[in-house]
Amino acid sequence: MSIWRVLLSIFFPPLAVLDKGCGSVIIVLLLTACGWIPGVIAALIILNNPNK
């Protein structure tokens, strides 16, 4: 996980997980719509997952 991905997940979380698949983008987009902090947390968790 690069510093640019972390910064992107802080400023616009759905864009940071764009290459992780449609489901991840939708989940992060919905969480960001509910509140900025849940979207950032979800994006960082998805980016930190070593499986994908």
CSV table of N, CA and C in Angstrom, one decimal:
chain,number,residue,atom,x,y,z
A,1,MET,N,0.9,-1.2,0.0
A,1,MET,CA,0.0,0.0,0.0
A,1,MET,C,0.9,1.2,0.0
A,2,SER,N,0.8,2.0,-1.0
A,2,SER,CA,1.6,3.2,-1.1
A,2,SER,C,1.0,4.4,-0.4
A,3,ILE,N,1.8,5.4,-0.3
A,3,ILE,CA,1.4,6.6,0.4
A,3,ILE,C,0.3,7.3,-0.4
A,4,TRP,N,0.4,7.2,-1.8
A,4,TRP,CA,-0.6,7.9,-2.6
A,4,TRP,C,-2.0,7.2,-2.5
A,5,ARG,N,-2.0,5.9,-2.3
A,5,ARG,CA,-3.2,5.2,-2.1
A,5,ARG,C,-3.9,5.6,-0.7
A,6,VAL,N,-3.0,5.8,0.3
A,6,VAL,CA,-3.5,6.2,1.6
A,6,VAL,C,-4.1,7.6,1.5
A,7,LEU,N,-3.4,8.5,0.8
A,7,LEU,CA,-3.9,9.9,0.7
A,7,LEU,C,-5.2,9.9,-0.1
A,8,LEU,N,-5.3,9.1,-1.2
A,8,LEU,CA,-6.5,9.0,-2.0
A,8,LEU,C,-7.6,8.5,-1.2
A,9,SER,N,-7.4,7.5,-0.4
A,9,SER,CA,-8.5,6.9,0.5
A,9,SER,C,-8.9,7.9,1.5
A,10,ILE,N,-8.1,8.8,1.9
A,10,ILE,CA,-8.5,9.8,2.9
A,10,ILE,C,-9.4,10.9,2.2
A,11,PHE,N,-9.0,11.3,1.0
A,11,PHE,CA,-9.7,12.4,0.3
A,11,PHE,C,-10.9,11.9,-0.5
A,12,PHE,N,-10.8,10.8,-1.2
A,12,PHE,CA,-11.9,10.3,-1.9
A,12,PHE,C,-11.9,8.7,-1.9
A,13,PRO,N,-12.4,8.1,-0.9
A,13,PRO,CA,-12.3,6.7,-0.6
A,13,PRO,C,-12.8,5.8,-1.8
A,14,PRO,N,-13.9,6.1,-2.5
A,14,PRO,CA,-14.3,5.1,-3.6
A,14,PRO,C,-13.2,5.0,-4.7
A,15,LEU,N,-12.6,6.1,-5.0
A,15,LEU,CA,-11.6,6.1,-6.0
A,15,LEU,C,-10.3,5.3,-5.7
A,16,ALA,N,-10.0,5.2,-4.4
A,16,ALA,CA,-8.9,4.5,-3.9
A,16,ALA,C,-9.0,3.0,-4.1
A,17,VAL,N,-10.3,2.5,-4.1
A,17,VAL,CA,-10.5,1.0,-4.2
A,17,VAL,C,-11.1,0.6,-5.5
A,18,LEU,N,-10.9,1.5,-6.5
A,18,LEU,CA,-11.5,1.3,-7.8
A,18,LEU,C,-11.0,0.0,-8.5
A,19,ASP,N,-9.7,-0.4,-8.3
A,19,ASP,CA,-9.2,-1.6,-8.9
A,19,ASP,C,-9.5,-2.9,-8.1
A,20,LYS,N,-10.2,-2.8,-7.0
A,20,LYS,CA,-10.5,-3.9,-6.1
A,20,LYS,C,-11.8,-4.6,-6.5
A,21,GLY,N,-12.5,-4.0,-7.4
A,21,GLY,CA,-13.8,-4.6,-7.9
A,21,GLY,C,-15.0,-3.8,-7.6
A,22,CYS,N,-16.0,-4.1,-8.3
A,22,CYS,CA,-17.3,-3.3,-8.2
A,22,CYS,C,-17.9,-3.4,-6.8
A,23,GLY,N,-17.9,-4.5,-6.2
A,23,GLY,CA,-18.5,-4.7,-4.9
A,23,GLY,C,-17.8,-3.8,-3.8
A,24,SER,N,-16.5,-3.7,-3.9
A,24,SER,CA,-15.7,-2.9,-3.0
A,24,SER,C,-16.0,-1.4,-3.2
A,25,VAL,N,-16.1,-1.0,-4.4
A,25,VAL,CA,-16.4,0.4,-4.7
A,25,VAL,C,-17.8,0.8,-4.2
A,26,ILE,N,-18.8,-0.1,-4.4
A,26,ILE,CA,-20.2,0.2,-4.0
A,26,ILE,C,-20.2,0.3,-2.5
A,27,ILE,N,-19.6,-0.7,-1.8
A,27,ILE,CA,-19.6,-0.7,-0.3
A,27,ILE,C,-19.0,0.6,0.2
A,28,VAL,N,-17.8,1.0,-0.3
A,28,VAL,CA,-17.1,2.2,0.2
A,28,VAL,C,-17.9,3.4,-0.2
A,29,LEU,N,-18.6,3.4,-1.4
A,29,LEU,CA,-19.4,4.6,-1.8
A,29,LEU,C,-20.6,4.7,-0.8
A,30,LEU,N,-21.2,3.7,-0.5
A,30,LEU,CA,-22.4,3.7,0.4
A,30,LEU,C,-21.9,4.2,1.8
A,31,LEU,N,-20.8,3.7,2.3
A,31,LEU,CA,-20.3,4.1,3.6
A,31,LEU,C,-19.9,5.5,3.6
A,32,THR,N,-19.3,6.0,2.5
A,32,THR,CA,-18.9,7.4,2.4
A,32,THR,C,-20.1,8.3,2.4
A,33,ALA,N,-21.2,7.8,1.7
A,33,ALA,CA,-22.4,8.6,1.7
A,33,ALA,C,-23.1,8.7,3.1
A,34,CYS,N,-22.9,7.6,3.9
A,34,CYS,CA,-23.4,7.7,5.3
A,34,CYS,C,-22.6,8.6,6.2
A,35,GLY,N,-21.3,8.6,5.9
A,35,GLY,CA,-20.4,9.4,6.7
A,35,GLY,C,-19.0,9.3,6.1
A,36,TRP,N,-18.2,10.3,6.2
A,36,TRP,CA,-16.9,10.3,5.6
A,36,TRP,C,-16.0,9.3,6.3
A,37,ILE,N,-16.0,9.3,7.6
A,37,ILE,CA,-15.1,8.5,8.4
A,37,ILE,C,-15.3,7.0,8.1
A,38,PRO,N,-16.6,6.5,8.1
A,38,PRO,CA,-16.7,5.0,7.8
A,38,PRO,C,-16.2,4.7,6.4
A,39,GLY,N,-16.4,5.6,5.5
A,39,GLY,CA,-15.8,5.3,4.1
A,39,GLY,C,-14.3,5.2,4.1
A,40,VAL,N,-13.7,6.1,4.8
A,40,VAL,CA,-12.2,6.1,4.9
A,40,VAL,C,-11.7,4.8,5.6
A,41,ILE,N,-12.4,4.4,6.7
A,41,ILE,CA,-12.0,3.2,7.4
A,41,ILE,C,-12.2,2.0,6.5
A,42,ALA,N,-13.3,1.9,5.8
A,42,ALA,CA,-13.5,0.8,4.9
A,42,ALA,C,-12.5,0.7,3.8
A,43,ALA,N,-12.2,1.9,3.2
A,43,ALA,CA,-11.2,1.9,2.1
A,43,ALA,C,-9.8,1.5,2.6
A,44,LEU,N,-9.4,1.9,3.8
A,44,LEU,CA,-8.1,1.5,4.3
A,44,LEU,C,-8.1,0.0,4.6
A,45,ILE,N,-9.2,-0.5,5.1
A,45,ILE,CA,-9.2,-2.0,5.4
A,45,ILE,C,-9.2,-2.8,4.1
A,46,ILE,N,-9.9,-2.3,3.1
A,46,ILE,CA,-9.9,-3.0,1.8
A,46,ILE,C,-8.5,-3.0,1.2
A,47,LEU,N,-7.8,-1.8,1.3
A,47,LEU,CA,-6.5,-1.7,0.7
A,47,LEU,C,-5.5,-2.5,1.5
A,48,ASN,N,-5.7,-2.7,2.8
A,48,ASN,CA,-4.7,-3.4,3.6
A,48,ASN,C,-4.9,-4.9,3.5
A,49,ASN,N,-6.0,-5.4,2.9
A,49,ASN,CA,-6.2,-6.8,2.8
A,49,ASN,C,-5.2,-7.5,1.8
A,50,PRO,N,-4.5,-8.4,2.3
A,50,PRO,CA,-3.4,-9.0,1.4
A,50,PRO,C,-4.0,-10.0,0.4
A,51,ASN,N,-5.2,-10.5,0.6
A,51,ASN,CA,-5.8,-11.5,-0.3
A,51,ASN,C,-6.1,-11.0,-1.7
A,52,LYS,N,-6.3,-9.8,-1.9
A,52,LYS,CA,-6.7,-9.3,-3.3
A,52,LYS,C,-5.6,-8.3,-3.7
